[in-house]
Amino acid sequence: MSSDGELYLIAAPSGAGKTSLMKGLLARCPRLALSVSDTTRPARTGEVDGEQYHFVDRATFEAGIAAGDYLEHAEVFGNYYGTRRDRVKALWAEGKDVLLEIDVQGAAQVRADFPGLCSIFILPPSMAELAARLNKRGSDSAEVIQRRLSEARREIEACIDFRWMVINDRFETALAELEAIVTAWRLRRARQQARVEKLLDEAAKRSTMSD
Ligand code: 5GP
């Protein structure tokens, strides 16, 4: 899949505060759009189909895998999660830069396809704080929370493959750092090459005129 636009990816252990940070980031960066994933996990209270996720059954998801519809997919805590290629392409076609919020297994698949990926890992300030946030969320059973905590260690180890890292200690600071990464990424020379070429064209014309 060729890249028509920018692709940003944010991963974090669950409870690191990724969802609120992403909401804040999307509000501050209007050109950035979230690709809403498919999942087979049941909707949590308050979740709306098509907003946080597209909730699909296993048979539908597996048919999508077989058809090659997913840019990446993974099984996380016994449920499938995946990014549909057509959703990413549709956002690029609208002129948006696309943001993916996915786990580290999916991140590895996307990285292999998009060397120009802007990958960001969000870390919690401490494991104690991570456990406190998962408990406070109140949406998962004690068993699920325990599983998420043991998974967190494996996920944190994977942060070595990410380009940028943000520690979510103070929300406002972490959000400002995320915004700074997006701004810096847009300013890289490789992305601005067209401007350089335009300037050089102009310079060439001016020198022909003065000859
Ligand atoms: P949750 O069930 O708490 O919403 O998400 C569980 C995990 O699945 C999180 O780490 C989240 O980032 C990950 N996830 C959500 N959507 C996708 C996706 O499309 N692909 C992959 N690989 N992981 C996803």
PDB file of N, CA and C and ligand atoms in Angstrom, residues 10-15 18-19 35-39 41-42 44 47 52-53 55 61 70 72-77 79-84 100-107 109-110 137 139-140 148 151 155, ligand 1:
ATOM      1  N   ILE A  10       0.360   5.705  17.457  1.00  0.00           N
ATOM      2  CA  ILE A  10       0.588   5.853  18.900  1.00  0.00           C
ATOM      3  C   ILE A  10       0.279   4.517  19.570  1.00  0.00           C
ATOM      4  N   ALA A  11       1.216   4.043  20.371  1.00  0.00           N
ATOM      5  CA  ALA A  11       0.984   2.820  21.147  1.00  0.00           C
ATOM      6  C   ALA A  11       1.330   3.103  22.602  1.00  0.00           C
ATOM      7  N   ALA A  12       0.752   2.312  23.485  1.00  0.00           N
ATOM      8  CA  ALA A  12       1.001   2.473  24.921  1.00  0.00           C
ATOM      9  C   ALA A  12       0.398   1.290  25.635  1.00  0.00           C
ATOM     10  N   PRO A  13       0.910   0.941  26.801  1.00  0.00           N
ATOM     11  CA  PRO A  13       0.225  -0.085  27.578  1.00  0.00           C
ATOM     12  C   PRO A  13      -1.141   0.449  28.008  1.00  0.00           C
ATOM     13  N   SER A  14      -2.156  -0.423  28.129  1.00  0.00           N
ATOM     14  CA  SER A  14      -3.464   0.130  28.474  1.00  0.00           C
ATOM     15  C   SER A  14      -3.402   0.710  29.884  1.00  0.00           C
ATOM     16  N   GLY A  15      -4.016   1.883  30.029  1.00  0.00           N
ATOM     17  CA  GLY A  15      -3.968   2.599  31.307  1.00  0.00           C
ATOM     18  C   GLY A  15      -2.930   3.714  31.303  1.00  0.00           C
ATOM     19  N   LYS A  18      -3.493   6.905  26.955  1.00  0.00           N
ATOM     20  CA  LYS A  18      -3.402   7.137  25.518  1.00  0.00           C
ATOM     21  C   LYS A  18      -4.684   7.740  24.929  1.00  0.00           C
ATOM     22  N   THR A  19      -5.836   7.210  25.334  1.00  0.00           N
ATOM     23  CA  THR A  19      -7.090   7.633  24.709  1.00  0.00           C
ATOM     24  C   THR A  19      -7.352   9.128  24.947  1.00  0.00           C
ATOM     25  N   SER A  35      -7.923   6.812  12.424  1.00  0.00           N
ATOM     26  CA  SER A  35      -8.534   5.704  11.709  1.00  0.00           C
ATOM     27  C   SER A  35      -9.206   4.811  12.755  1.00  0.00           C
ATOM     28  N   VAL A  36     -10.523   4.689  12.666  1.00  0.00           N
ATOM     29  CA  VAL A  36     -11.264   3.896  13.660  1.00  0.00           C
ATOM     30  C   VAL A  36     -11.112   2.416  13.309  1.00  0.00           C
ATOM     31  N   SER A  37     -10.617   1.645  14.269  1.00  0.00           N
ATOM     32  CA  SER A  37     -10.316   0.222  14.040  1.00  0.00           C
ATOM     33  C   SER A  37     -11.554  -0.649  14.125  1.00  0.00           C
ATOM     34  N   ASP A  38     -11.424  -1.853  13.571  1.00  0.00           N
ATOM     35  CA  ASP A  38     -12.415  -2.911  13.804  1.00  0.00           C
ATOM     36  C   ASP A  38     -11.976  -3.699  15.026  1.00  0.00           C
ATOM     37  N   THR A  39     -12.926  -4.161  15.815  1.00  0.00           N
ATOM     38  CA  THR A  39     -12.591  -5.096  16.896  1.00  0.00           C
ATOM     39  C   THR A  39     -13.711  -6.097  17.095  1.00  0.00           C
ATOM     40  N   ARG A  41     -14.000  -7.268  20.205  1.00  0.00           N
ATOM     41  CA  ARG A  41     -14.348  -7.220  21.631  1.00  0.00           C
ATOM     42  C   ARG A  41     -15.690  -6.506  21.812  1.00  0.00           C
ATOM     43  N   PRO A  42     -16.445  -6.923  22.840  1.00  0.00           N
ATOM     44  CA  PRO A  42     -17.738  -6.270  23.039  1.00  0.00           C
ATOM     45  C   PRO A  42     -17.549  -4.791  23.418  1.00  0.00           C
ATOM     46  N   ARG A  44     -17.747  -1.445  25.450  1.00  0.00           N
ATOM     47  CA  ARG A  44     -17.872  -1.106  26.872  1.00  0.00           C
ATOM     48  C   ARG A  44     -19.008  -0.096  27.016  1.00  0.00           C
ATOM     49  N   GLU A  47     -19.498   3.192  24.896  1.00  0.00           N
ATOM     50  CA  GLU A  47     -18.857   3.153  23.577  1.00  0.00           C
ATOM     51  C   GLU A  47     -19.920   3.051  22.477  1.00  0.00           C
ATOM     52  N   GLN A  52     -15.516   4.789  18.826  1.00  0.00           N
ATOM     53  CA  GLN A  52     -14.261   4.239  19.390  1.00  0.00           C
ATOM     54  C   GLN A  52     -13.760   3.105  18.500  1.00  0.00           C
ATOM     55  N   TYR A  53     -14.682   2.263  18.058  1.00  0.00           N
ATOM     56  CA  TYR A  53     -14.376   1.111  17.197  1.00  0.00           C
ATOM     57  C   TYR A  53     -15.563   0.833  16.300  1.00  0.00           C
ATOM     58  N   PHE A  55     -17.528  -2.357  15.808  1.00  0.00           N
ATOM     59  CA  PHE A  55     -17.636  -3.651  16.499  1.00  0.00           C
ATOM     60  C   PHE A  55     -18.157  -4.696  15.515  1.00  0.00           C
ATOM     61  N   PHE A  61     -14.564 -10.548  10.879  1.00  0.00           N
ATOM     62  CA  PHE A  61     -13.163 -10.123  10.970  1.00  0.00           C
ATOM     63  C   PHE A  61     -12.267 -11.104  10.213  1.00  0.00           C
ATOM     64  N   TYR A  70      -7.069  -5.845   5.876  1.00  0.00           N
ATOM     65  CA  TYR A  70      -6.427  -5.153   7.002  1.00  0.00           C
ATOM     66  C   TYR A  70      -4.980  -4.791   6.702  1.00  0.00           C
ATOM     67  N   GLU A  72      -3.056  -3.962   9.083  1.00  0.00           N
ATOM     68  CA  GLU A  72      -2.449  -4.733  10.175  1.00  0.00           C
ATOM     69  C   GLU A  72      -3.584  -5.228  11.043  1.00  0.00           C
ATOM     70  N   HIS A  73      -3.330  -6.325  11.745  1.00  0.00           N
ATOM     71  CA  HIS A  73      -4.305  -6.784  12.736  1.00  0.00           C
ATOM     72  C   HIS A  73      -3.569  -7.572  13.794  1.00  0.00           C
ATOM     73  N   ALA A  74      -4.191  -7.714  14.938  1.00  0.00           N
ATOM     74  CA  ALA A  74      -3.566  -8.478  16.018  1.00  0.00           C
ATOM     75  C   ALA A  74      -4.650  -9.027  16.923  1.00  0.00           C
ATOM     76  N   GLU A  75      -4.278 -10.068  17.674  1.00  0.00           N
ATOM     77  CA  GLU A  75      -5.198 -10.577  18.674  1.00  0.00           C
ATOM     78  C   GLU A  75      -4.675 -10.070  20.012  1.00  0.00           C
ATOM     79  N   VAL A  76      -5.476  -9.269  20.686  1.00  0.00           N
ATOM     80  CA  VAL A  76      -5.074  -8.673  21.963  1.00  0.00           C
ATOM     81  C   VAL A  76      -6.105  -9.101  23.003  1.00  0.00           C
ATOM     82  N   PHE A  77      -5.641  -9.679  24.097  1.00  0.00           N
ATOM     83  CA  PHE A  77      -6.538 -10.148  25.165  1.00  0.00           C
ATOM     84  C   PHE A  77      -7.693 -10.982  24.603  1.00  0.00           C
ATOM     85  N   ASN A  79      -9.160 -10.932  21.735  1.00  0.00           N
ATOM     86  CA  ASN A  79     -10.036 -10.331  20.725  1.00  0.00           C
ATOM     87  C   ASN A  79      -9.200  -9.804  19.562  1.00  0.00           C
ATOM     88  N   TYR A  80      -9.814  -9.815  18.388  1.00  0.00           N
ATOM     89  CA  TYR A  80      -9.131  -9.245  17.221  1.00  0.00           C
ATOM     90  C   TYR A  80      -9.292  -7.730  17.208  1.00  0.00           C
ATOM     91  N   TYR A  81      -8.235  -7.067  16.755  1.00  0.00           N
ATOM     92  CA  TYR A  81      -8.261  -5.623  16.495  1.00  0.00           C
ATOM     93  C   TYR A  81      -7.558  -5.431  15.160  1.00  0.00           C
ATOM     94  N   GLY A  82      -8.030  -4.516  14.337  1.00  0.00           N
ATOM     95  CA  GLY A  82      -7.335  -4.299  13.068  1.00  0.00           C
ATOM     96  C   GLY A  82      -7.677  -2.972  12.411  1.00  0.00           C
ATOM     97  N   THR A  83      -6.748  -2.537  11.555  1.00  0.00           N
ATOM     98  CA  THR A  83      -6.894  -1.282  10.806  1.00  0.00           C
ATOM     99  C   THR A  83      -7.242  -1.617   9.371  1.00  0.00           C
ATOM    100  N   ARG A  84      -8.374  -1.156   8.903  1.00  0.00           N
ATOM    101  CA  ARG A  84      -8.770  -1.441   7.512  1.00  0.00           C
ATOM    102  C   ARG A  84      -8.050  -0.504   6.543  1.00  0.00           C
ATOM    103  N   LEU A 100      -2.998   6.257  13.845  1.00  0.00           N
ATOM    104  CA  LEU A 100      -3.422   4.915  14.265  1.00  0.00           C
ATOM    105  C   LEU A 100      -3.153   4.753  15.744  1.00  0.00           C
ATOM    106  N   GLU A 101      -4.122   4.173  16.443  1.00  0.00           N
ATOM    107  CA  GLU A 101      -3.923   3.892  17.868  1.00  0.00           C
ATOM    108  C   GLU A 101      -3.975   2.382  18.007  1.00  0.00           C
ATOM    109  N   ILE A 102      -2.806   1.750  17.988  1.00  0.00           N
ATOM    110  CA  ILE A 102      -2.793   0.291  17.912  1.00  0.00           C
ATOM    111  C   ILE A 102      -1.776  -0.301  18.878  1.00  0.00           C
ATOM    112  N   ASP A 103      -1.777  -1.618  19.000  1.00  0.00           N
ATOM    113  CA  ASP A 103      -0.863  -2.257  19.959  1.00  0.00           C
ATOM    114  C   ASP A 103       0.508  -2.513  19.303  1.00  0.00           C
ATOM    115  N   VAL A 104       1.443  -3.020  20.102  1.00  0.00           N
ATOM    116  CA  VAL A 104       2.823  -3.147  19.588  1.00  0.00           C
ATOM    117  C   VAL A 104       2.965  -4.209  18.486  1.00  0.00           C
ATOM    118  N   GLN A 105       2.112  -5.234  18.503  1.00  0.00           N
ATOM    119  CA  GLN A 105       2.184  -6.244  17.424  1.00  0.00           C
ATOM    120  C   GLN A 105       1.783  -5.617  16.097  1.00  0.00           C
ATOM    121  N   GLY A 106       0.695  -4.841  16.135  1.00  0.00           N
ATOM    122  CA  GLY A 106       0.238  -4.155  14.921  1.00  0.00           C
ATOM    123  C   GLY A 106       1.272  -3.139  14.475  1.00  0.00           C
ATOM    124  N   ALA A 107       1.894  -2.464  15.439  1.00  0.00           N
ATOM    125  CA  ALA A 107       2.895  -1.434  15.113  1.00  0.00           C
ATOM    126  C   ALA A 107       4.038  -2.043  14.310  1.00  0.00           C
ATOM    127  N   GLN A 109       3.916  -4.563  12.293  1.00  0.00           N
ATOM    128  CA  GLN A 109       3.464  -4.828  10.912  1.00  0.00           C
ATOM    129  C   GLN A 109       3.439  -3.539  10.088  1.00  0.00           C
ATOM    130  N   VAL A 110       2.965  -2.455  10.709  1.00  0.00           N
ATOM    131  CA  VAL A 110       2.865  -1.191   9.971  1.00  0.00           C
ATOM    132  C   VAL A 110       4.262  -0.649   9.669  1.00  0.00           C
ATOM    133  N   ARG A 137     -10.393   3.163  36.322  1.00  0.00           N
ATOM    134  CA  ARG A 137     -11.227   3.150  35.124  1.00  0.00           C
ATOM    135  C   ARG A 137     -12.509   2.352  35.367  1.00  0.00           C
ATOM    136  N   SER A 139     -13.711  -0.282  34.317  1.00  0.00           N
ATOM    137  CA  SER A 139     -14.453  -0.905  33.224  1.00  0.00           C
ATOM    138  C   SER A 139     -14.089  -2.382  33.035  1.00  0.00           C
ATOM    139  N   ASP A 140     -13.024  -2.844  33.702  1.00  0.00           N
ATOM    140  CA  ASP A 140     -12.581  -4.218  33.500  1.00  0.00           C
ATOM    141  C   ASP A 140     -12.580  -4.992  34.819  1.00  0.00           C
ATOM    142  N   ARG A 148      -3.711  -7.192  31.924  1.00  0.00           N
ATOM    143  CA  ARG A 148      -3.218  -5.975  31.255  1.00  0.00           C
ATOM    144  C   ARG A 148      -1.893  -5.529  31.869  1.00  0.00           C
ATOM    145  N   GLU A 151       0.875  -7.806  30.712  1.00  0.00           N
ATOM    146  CA  GLU A 151       1.122  -7.494  29.300  1.00  0.00           C
ATOM    147  C   GLU A 151       1.915  -6.191  29.156  1.00  0.00           C
ATOM    148  N   GLU A 155       4.897  -4.899  26.538  1.00  0.00           N
ATOM    149  CA  GLU A 155       4.691  -3.749  25.640  1.00  0.00           C
ATOM    150  C   GLU A 155       5.758  -2.683  25.861  1.00  0.00           C
TER     151      GLU A 155
HETATM  152  P1  5GP B   1      -8.994  -1.679  24.280  1.00  0.00           P
HETATM  153  O1  5GP B   1      -9.745  -2.951  24.246  1.00  0.00           O
HETATM  154  O2  5GP B   1      -8.563  -1.299  25.670  1.00  0.00           O
HETATM  155  O3  5GP B   1      -9.730  -0.549  23.574  1.00  0.00           O
HETATM  156  O4  5GP B   1      -7.649  -1.893  23.442  1.00  0.00           O
HETATM  157  C1  5GP B   1      -6.788  -2.933  23.736  1.00  0.00           C
HETATM  158  C2  5GP B   1      -5.540  -2.817  22.894  1.00  0.00           C
HETATM  159  O5  5GP B   1      -5.819  -2.998  21.512  1.00  0.00           O
HETATM  160  C3  5GP B   1      -4.856  -1.454  23.006  1.00  0.00           C
HETATM  161  O6  5GP B   1      -3.457  -1.665  23.185  1.00  0.00           O
HETATM  162  C4  5GP B   1      -5.143  -0.825  21.669  1.00  0.00           C
HETATM  163  O7  5GP B   1      -4.125   0.097  21.282  1.00  0.00           O
HETATM  164  C5  5GP B   1      -5.114  -2.033  20.777  1.00  0.00           C
HETATM  165  N1  5GP B   1      -5.775  -1.746  19.498  1.00  0.00           N
HETATM  166  C6  5GP B   1      -6.852  -0.974  19.243  1.00  0.00           C
HETATM  167  N2  5GP B   1      -7.115  -0.934  17.937  1.00  0.00           N
HETATM  168  C7  5GP B   1      -6.184  -1.680  17.327  1.00  0.00           C
HETATM  169  C8  5GP B   1      -5.918  -2.017  15.958  1.00  0.00           C
HETATM  170  O8  5GP B   1      -6.592  -1.621  15.023  1.00  0.00           O
HETATM  171  N3  5GP B   1      -4.861  -2.836  15.731  1.00  0.00           N
HETATM  172  C9  5GP B   1      -4.067  -3.316  16.722  1.00  0.00           C
HETATM  173  N4  5GP B   1      -3.043  -4.085  16.382  1.00  0.00           N
HETATM  174  N5  5GP B   1      -4.279  -3.025  18.011  1.00  0.00           N
HETATM  175  C10 5GP B   1      -5.328  -2.214  18.312  1.00  0.00           C
END
